[in-house]
Amino acid sequence: MNCLVDGNIPPSSGLSSSSALVCCAGLVTLTVLGMNLSKVELAEICAKSEHYIGTEGGGMDQSISFLAEEGTAKLIEFSPLRATDVKLPSGAVFVIANSCVEMNKAATSHFNIRVMECRLAAKLLAKHKCLPQEEVLRLEEVQAKLGVSLEEMLLITEDALHSEPYSPEEICRCLGISLQELKTQILSPSTQDVLSFKLYQRAKHVYSEAARVLQFKKICEEAPDNTVQLLGELMNQSHVSCRDMYECSCPELDQLVDICRKSGAQGSRLTGAGWGGCTVSIVPADKLSSFLANVHEAYYQRSNRSLVPEKQSLFATKPGGGALVFLEA
């Protein structure tokens, strides 16, 4: 099989360029072999494939790559994987702005440490609620087993976890396991030497962020007069939580988010894994041209960042269709 690969997604920018490549490779291989899989099956295979380079990622990027439809956003849910249409407000545009700080998830451990902190937090929460922690890997599983709301999970997190970082030894005491068991049975290879874990902050971010996703969908469905303002407020809350609780922002992203808000965005936040990459802002449609001009001047012209091709660094976007194969007639 001979392949020529080309692409226009800026790499290491938080816009899922690696997932795009993996999904493209999966779809092309299926086509060449004359095989058929459902979009859901293909998304799940591609999500597993990315783990082979050492990043403990989820399946959101691969899912939207295949399940996206033109003109609608999608609420992605897992276990089982499914996608629900969400109609975005007509009076607003979502704008991507690249901080031009590259983040290579495969070459650094930040990303995997967060995954392990969430895993450990899930196990401590399970233990606190007398659930078998051995069977729990994800925070969502604790909520599902308890059958409670996200808001209740936030209260349980306040009750069960302390805000000071946990040492590996304290985690072992809490779970009733040895240090060897922690390293070999729970932690991934790249996180076995980490000396402190912030469990309270990570759990609080995950549960509150999940609640914001559902609130975002609800506002889009109810479509009140101030929809754009309300969605913007949720995006702003999200960035604060990413910055302070999940600690996956960086100074350039914080600066760019601030500039976007001052330039007319109702809300702005980092997108993708963080530590660099892009912001996404919700901008009233009638302010789009002035917003683009203001952000270009304030962030890109005042530094060497203008060397990055502008069409890759600042652009308005709308929901497009998912991965396709074009066959020549």
Tab-separated table of C-alpha atoms in Angstrom:
chain	number	residue	atom	x	y	z
A	1	MET	CA	0.000	0.000	0.000
A	2	ASN	CA	1.633	3.271	-1.098
A	3	CYS	CA	0.305	6.418	0.567
A	4	LEU	CA	0.974	10.106	0.041
A	5	VAL	CA	0.004	12.118	3.125
A	6	ASP	CA	-0.814	15.828	3.119
A	7	GLY	CA	-2.587	17.971	5.698
A	8	ASN	CA	-3.438	21.497	6.761
A	9	ILE	CA	-3.946	21.109	10.532
A	10	PRO	CA	-1.144	22.868	12.454
A	11	PRO	CA	0.727	20.179	14.457
A	12	SER	CA	0.919	20.250	18.282
A	13	SER	CA	-1.741	22.976	18.352
A	14	GLY	CA	-4.513	21.223	20.289
A	15	LEU	CA	-6.573	20.776	17.097
A	16	SER	CA	-6.275	16.972	17.013
A	17	SER	CA	-3.775	16.732	14.153
A	18	SER	CA	-2.477	13.372	15.425
A	19	SER	CA	-6.004	11.952	15.692
A	20	ALA	CA	-6.756	13.255	12.191
A	21	LEU	CA	-3.737	11.315	10.890
A	22	VAL	CA	-4.692	8.130	12.749
A	23	CYS	CA	-8.345	8.343	11.612
A	24	CYS	CA	-7.231	8.983	8.030
A	25	ALA	CA	-4.882	5.978	8.185
A	26	GLY	CA	-7.641	3.765	9.581
A	27	LEU	CA	-10.180	4.814	6.961
A	28	VAL	CA	-7.710	4.483	4.075
A	29	THR	CA	-6.614	1.014	5.233
A	30	LEU	CA	-10.227	-0.169	5.519
A	31	THR	CA	-10.972	1.160	2.025
A	32	VAL	CA	-7.914	-0.478	0.451
A	33	LEU	CA	-8.803	-3.818	2.087
A	34	GLY	CA	-12.434	-3.507	0.968
A	35	MET	CA	-13.625	-3.896	4.567
A	36	ASN	CA	-16.600	-2.275	6.282
A	37	LEU	CA	-16.839	-1.109	9.882
A	38	SER	CA	-19.338	1.229	11.500
A	39	LYS	CA	-18.147	4.759	12.303
A	40	VAL	CA	-18.388	3.924	15.999
A	41	GLU	CA	-16.225	0.778	15.633
A	42	LEU	CA	-13.654	2.684	13.593
A	43	ALA	CA	-13.525	5.522	16.148
A	44	GLU	CA	-12.939	3.029	18.977
A	45	ILE	CA	-10.131	1.240	17.070
A	46	CYS	CA	-8.426	4.545	16.250
A	47	ALA	CA	-8.653	5.698	19.892
A	48	LYS	CA	-6.930	2.472	21.030
A	49	SER	CA	-4.287	2.850	18.309
A	50	GLU	CA	-3.067	6.164	19.706
A	51	HIS	CA	-2.192	4.521	23.032
A	52	TYR	CA	0.658	2.703	21.260
A	53	ILE	CA	2.755	5.881	21.175
A	54	GLY	CA	2.417	6.244	24.952
A	55	THR	CA	-0.312	8.885	25.347
A	56	GLU	CA	-3.172	7.809	27.592
A	57	GLY	CA	-5.765	9.759	25.586
A	58	GLY	CA	-9.525	9.319	25.460
A	59	GLY	CA	-11.665	8.834	22.372
A	60	MET	CA	-13.282	12.229	21.864
A	61	ASP	CA	-11.122	13.411	18.952
A	62	GLN	CA	-11.485	10.186	16.992
A	63	SER	CA	-15.229	10.068	17.648
A	64	ILE	CA	-15.911	13.548	16.291
A	65	SER	CA	-13.574	12.882	13.326
A	66	PHE	CA	-15.951	10.153	12.161
A	67	LEU	CA	-19.317	11.153	13.647
A	68	ALA	CA	-19.297	14.882	12.813
A	69	GLU	CA	-22.066	16.249	10.589
A	70	GLU	CA	-22.153	19.565	8.789
A	71	GLY	CA	-24.113	22.300	10.529
A	72	THR	CA	-24.409	20.750	13.986
A	73	ALA	CA	-22.204	20.326	17.027
A	74	LYS	CA	-22.181	16.939	18.759
A	75	LEU	CA	-22.397	15.880	22.389
A	76	ILE	CA	-20.048	12.875	22.604
A	77	GLU	CA	-20.749	10.295	25.326
A	78	PHE	CA	-18.958	7.036	26.093
A	79	SER	CA	-19.784	3.564	27.454
A	80	PRO	CA	-21.325	3.030	24.914
A	81	LEU	CA	-20.007	5.595	22.421
A	82	ARG	CA	-22.786	7.806	21.041
A	83	ALA	CA	-23.213	11.283	19.569
A	84	THR	CA	-26.194	13.656	19.934
A	85	ASP	CA	-26.849	16.729	17.771
A	86	VAL	CA	-26.535	20.126	19.480
A	87	LYS	CA	-27.732	23.156	17.508
A	88	LEU	CA	-25.394	26.109	18.047
A	89	PRO	CA	-26.789	29.673	18.209
A	90	SER	CA	-27.040	31.388	14.819
A	91	GLY	CA	-25.903	34.797	16.070
A	92	ALA	CA	-22.413	33.699	17.088
A	93	VAL	CA	-19.221	32.394	15.500
A	94	PHE	CA	-16.543	30.205	17.090
A	95	VAL	CA	-13.041	31.502	16.405
A	96	ILE	CA	-9.806	29.518	16.780
A	97	ALA	CA	-6.631	31.398	17.735
A	98	ASN	CA	-3.259	29.628	17.908
A	99	SER	CA	-0.964	30.647	20.783
A	100	CYS	CA	1.937	29.344	18.633
A	101	VAL	CA	3.255	27.432	21.654
A	102	GLU	CA	3.678	23.806	20.565
A	103	MET	CA	2.872	20.993	22.970
A	104	ASN	CA	4.059	17.491	22.094
A	105	LYS	CA	1.978	15.136	24.270
A	106	ALA	CA	4.061	12.096	23.315
A	107	ALA	CA	7.336	13.723	24.427
A	108	THR	CA	6.222	15.107	27.814
A	109	SER	CA	4.573	13.546	30.856
A	110	HIS	CA	2.120	16.361	31.849
A	111	PHE	CA	-0.750	14.763	29.960
A	112	ASN	CA	-0.226	11.244	31.328
A	113	ILE	CA	0.253	12.534	34.884
A	114	ARG	CA	-3.214	14.146	34.712
A	115	VAL	CA	-4.700	10.836	33.516
A	116	MET	CA	-3.095	9.032	36.470
A	117	GLU	CA	-4.192	11.727	38.958
A	118	CYS	CA	-7.774	11.245	37.759
A	119	ARG	CA	-7.394	7.458	38.060
A	120	LEU	CA	-6.052	7.746	41.610
A	121	ALA	CA	-8.759	10.246	42.576
A	122	ALA	CA	-11.399	7.821	41.230
A	123	LYS	CA	-9.936	4.994	43.323
A	124	LEU	CA	-9.843	7.098	46.519
A	125	LEU	CA	-13.424	8.287	45.947
A	126	ALA	CA	-14.523	4.673	45.358
A	127	LYS	CA	-12.798	3.551	48.568
A	128	HIS	CA	-14.420	6.445	50.492
A	129	LYS	CA	-17.830	5.227	49.293
A	130	CYS	CA	-17.050	1.543	50.041
A	131	LEU	CA	-16.928	0.588	46.349
A	132	PRO	CA	-14.310	-1.950	45.151
A	133	GLN	CA	-11.542	0.428	44.002
A	134	GLU	CA	-9.786	-2.344	42.053
A	135	GLU	CA	-12.545	-2.215	39.420
A	136	VAL	CA	-12.446	1.592	39.020
A	137	LEU	CA	-10.217	3.440	36.536
A	138	ARG	CA	-12.206	6.577	35.689
A	139	LEU	CA	-14.015	9.283	37.639
A	140	GLU	CA	-17.112	8.711	35.494
A	141	GLU	CA	-17.286	5.102	36.726
A	142	VAL	CA	-17.557	6.247	40.361
A	143	GLN	CA	-20.488	8.480	39.466
A	144	ALA	CA	-22.161	5.681	37.462
A	145	LYS	CA	-21.741	3.112	40.260
A	146	LEU	CA	-23.158	5.537	42.843
A	147	GLY	CA	-25.956	6.657	40.506
A	148	VAL	CA	-25.665	10.306	41.555
A	149	SER	CA	-25.497	13.652	39.725
A	150	LEU	CA	-22.306	15.524	38.823
A	151	GLU	CA	-23.233	18.152	41.421
A	152	GLU	CA	-23.402	15.416	44.084
A	153	MET	CA	-20.017	14.076	42.941
A	154	LEU	CA	-18.549	17.551	43.547
A	155	LEU	CA	-19.867	17.442	47.132
A	156	ILE	CA	-18.457	13.922	47.635
A	157	THR	CA	-15.088	15.150	46.280
A	158	GLU	CA	-15.090	17.993	48.857
A	159	ASP	CA	-15.794	15.446	51.575
A	160	ALA	CA	-13.411	12.670	50.516
A	161	LEU	CA	-10.265	14.398	49.209
A	162	HIS	CA	-7.988	17.080	50.686
A	163	SER	CA	-6.602	19.944	48.626
A	164	GLU	CA	-2.940	19.323	49.575
A	165	PRO	CA	-1.016	17.079	47.158
A	166	TYR	CA	-0.896	13.368	47.976
A	167	SER	CA	2.395	11.490	48.190
A	168	PRO	CA	2.625	7.947	46.742
A	169	GLU	CA	2.934	6.672	50.342
A	170	GLU	CA	-0.295	8.378	51.443
A	171	ILE	CA	-2.141	7.011	48.407
A	172	CYS	CA	-0.920	3.510	49.307
A	173	ARG	CA	-2.174	3.941	52.898
A	174	CYS	CA	-5.567	5.171	51.675
A	175	LEU	CA	-5.992	2.270	49.247
A	176	GLY	CA	-4.407	-0.391	51.458
A	177	ILE	CA	-1.798	-1.382	48.853
A	178	SER	CA	2.005	-1.500	48.670
A	179	LEU	CA	4.181	0.987	46.788
A	180	GLN	CA	5.114	-1.816	44.414
A	181	GLU	CA	1.447	-2.510	43.675
A	182	LEU	CA	0.820	1.200	43.053
A	183	LYS	CA	3.662	1.388	40.537
A	184	THR	CA	3.051	-1.852	38.699
A	185	GLN	CA	-0.748	-2.185	38.827
A	186	ILE	CA	-2.056	1.402	38.694
A	187	LEU	CA	0.508	3.900	37.390
A	188	SER	CA	1.635	3.986	33.757
A	189	PRO	CA	5.377	3.581	32.997
A	190	SER	CA	5.916	7.338	32.450
A	191	THR	CA	4.357	8.274	35.825
A	192	GLN	CA	5.962	5.761	38.196
A	193	ASP	CA	8.497	8.260	39.548
A	194	VAL	CA	6.070	11.146	40.196
A	195	LEU	CA	6.364	12.286	43.833
A	196	SER	CA	3.086	14.162	44.357
A	197	PHE	CA	-0.432	13.979	42.947
A	198	LYS	CA	-3.135	16.670	43.117
A	199	LEU	CA	-6.239	14.519	43.348
A	200	TYR	CA	-8.817	16.969	44.738
A	201	GLN	CA	-8.130	19.614	42.076
A	202	ARG	CA	-8.239	17.140	39.165
A	203	ALA	CA	-11.482	15.466	40.299
A	204	LYS	CA	-13.117	18.825	40.934
A	205	HIS	CA	-12.164	20.007	37.432
A	206	VAL	CA	-13.425	16.854	35.706
A	207	TYR	CA	-16.814	16.772	37.430
A	208	SER	CA	-17.408	20.527	37.073
A	209	GLU	CA	-16.306	20.482	33.414
A	210	ALA	CA	-18.685	17.598	32.663
A	211	ALA	CA	-21.497	19.583	34.315
A	212	ARG	CA	-20.630	22.618	32.144
A	213	VAL	CA	-20.873	20.468	28.986
A	214	LEU	CA	-24.423	19.434	29.924
A	215	GLN	CA	-25.330	23.042	30.834
A	216	PHE	CA	-23.977	24.188	27.444
A	217	LYS	CA	-26.211	21.661	25.657
A	218	LYS	CA	-29.242	22.690	27.764
A	219	ILE	CA	-28.755	26.397	26.957
A	220	CYS	CA	-28.431	25.615	23.233
A	221	GLU	CA	-31.686	23.638	23.367
A	222	GLU	CA	-33.646	26.238	25.342
A	223	ALA	CA	-32.176	29.137	23.311
A	224	PRO	CA	-32.949	32.073	25.639
A	225	ASP	CA	-32.384	35.650	24.379
A	226	ASN	CA	-28.998	35.833	26.126
A	227	THR	CA	-27.784	32.428	24.844
A	228	VAL	CA	-24.430	33.719	23.558
A	229	GLN	CA	-23.677	35.489	26.851
A	230	LEU	CA	-24.547	32.373	28.891
A	231	LEU	CA	-22.447	30.079	26.692
A	232	GLY	CA	-19.582	32.571	26.926
A	233	GLU	CA	-19.752	32.521	30.721
A	234	LEU	CA	-19.493	28.714	30.726
A	235	MET	CA	-16.434	28.887	28.431
A	236	ASN	CA	-14.814	31.451	30.750
A	237	GLN	CA	-15.494	29.256	33.799
A	238	SER	CA	-13.984	26.350	31.895
A	239	HIS	CA	-10.748	28.210	31.216
A	240	VAL	CA	-10.410	29.242	34.866
A	241	SER	CA	-10.834	25.600	35.898
A	242	CYS	CA	-8.338	24.392	33.245
A	243	ARG	CA	-5.850	27.017	34.443
A	244	ASP	CA	-6.267	26.725	38.227
A	245	MET	CA	-7.626	23.235	38.956
A	246	TYR	CA	-6.319	21.071	36.106
A	247	GLU	CA	-3.250	23.299	35.551
A	248	CYS	CA	-3.053	22.619	31.820
A	249	SER	CA	-2.791	26.204	30.574
A	250	CYS	CA	0.344	28.296	30.015
A	251	PRO	CA	1.118	32.071	30.165
A	252	GLU	CA	0.680	32.562	26.411
A	253	LEU	CA	-2.734	30.850	26.413
A	254	ASP	CA	-3.866	32.947	29.387
A	255	GLN	CA	-2.700	36.106	27.605
A	256	LEU	CA	-4.461	35.120	24.375
A	257	VAL	CA	-7.719	34.284	26.200
A	258	ASP	CA	-7.567	37.697	27.886
A	259	ILE	CA	-6.968	39.465	24.547
A	260	CYS	CA	-9.853	37.559	22.928
A	261	ARG	CA	-12.256	38.627	25.667
A	262	LYS	CA	-11.104	42.266	25.470
A	263	SER	CA	-11.474	42.125	21.673
A	264	GLY	CA	-15.174	41.286	21.820
A	265	ALA	CA	-15.489	37.558	22.591
A	266	GLN	CA	-18.297	36.688	25.006
A	267	GLY	CA	-16.210	33.741	26.176
A	268	SER	CA	-12.796	32.227	25.490
A	269	ARG	CA	-10.916	29.141	26.662
A	270	LEU	CA	-8.053	26.855	25.737
A	271	THR	CA	-8.958	23.901	23.558
A	272	GLY	CA	-7.278	20.517	23.183
A	273	ALA	CA	-4.947	19.058	25.796
A	274	GLY	CA	-3.493	22.440	26.826
A	275	TRP	CA	0.027	23.599	27.780
A	276	GLY	CA	0.037	25.398	24.440
A	277	GLY	CA	-1.955	25.148	21.247
A	278	CYS	CA	-5.172	27.052	20.581
A	279	THR	CA	-7.983	28.970	22.187
A	280	VAL	CA	-11.614	28.847	21.074
A	281	SER	CA	-13.786	31.952	21.501
A	282	ILE	CA	-17.491	32.594	21.039
A	283	VAL	CA	-17.881	35.887	19.177
A	284	PRO	CA	-21.133	37.695	18.233
A	285	ALA	CA	-21.369	37.467	14.416
A	286	ASP	CA	-21.628	41.260	14.005
A	287	LYS	CA	-18.314	41.756	15.861
A	288	LEU	CA	-16.310	39.144	13.923
A	289	SER	CA	-14.272	41.426	11.624
A	290	SER	CA	-13.280	43.846	14.409
A	291	PHE	CA	-12.499	40.881	16.701
A	292	LEU	CA	-10.126	39.309	14.148
A	293	ALA	CA	-8.383	42.647	13.523
A	294	ASN	CA	-7.965	43.394	17.251
A	295	VAL	CA	-6.612	39.947	18.133
A	296	HIS	CA	-4.243	39.999	15.158
A	297	GLU	CA	-2.790	43.326	16.271
A	298	ALA	CA	-2.679	42.632	20.015
A	299	TYR	CA	-1.272	39.096	19.944
A	300	TYR	CA	0.360	38.376	16.579
A	301	GLN	CA	1.765	41.713	15.410
A	302	ARG	CA	3.337	42.605	18.749
A	303	SER	CA	5.664	39.603	18.614
A	304	ASN	CA	7.348	37.287	16.140
A	305	ARG	CA	4.211	35.182	16.137
A	306	SER	CA	3.179	36.858	12.893
A	307	LEU	CA	5.731	34.558	11.204
A	308	VAL	CA	3.181	31.740	11.563
A	309	PRO	CA	0.911	31.619	8.478
A	310	GLU	CA	-2.152	33.650	9.462
A	311	LYS	CA	-4.711	31.227	8.054
A	312	GLN	CA	-3.291	28.621	10.455
A	313	SER	CA	-3.277	30.916	13.480
A	314	LEU	CA	-6.574	32.846	13.540
A	315	PHE	CA	-9.771	31.775	11.804
A	316	ALA	CA	-13.542	31.543	12.210
A	317	THR	CA	-14.998	28.067	12.035
A	318	LYS	CA	-18.287	26.192	11.827
A	319	PRO	CA	-19.223	22.529	12.302
A	320	GLY	CA	-18.157	20.477	9.276
A	321	GLY	CA	-18.728	16.878	8.210
A	322	GLY	CA	-16.666	13.898	9.346
A	323	ALA	CA	-13.981	11.861	7.570
A	324	LEU	CA	-14.766	10.851	3.986
A	325	VAL	CA	-13.153	8.875	1.188
A	326	PHE	CA	-13.317	10.428	-2.292
A	327	LEU	CA	-12.956	7.839	-5.051
A	328	GLU	CA	-12.187	8.909	-8.601
A	329	ALA	CA	-14.940	7.901	-11.012
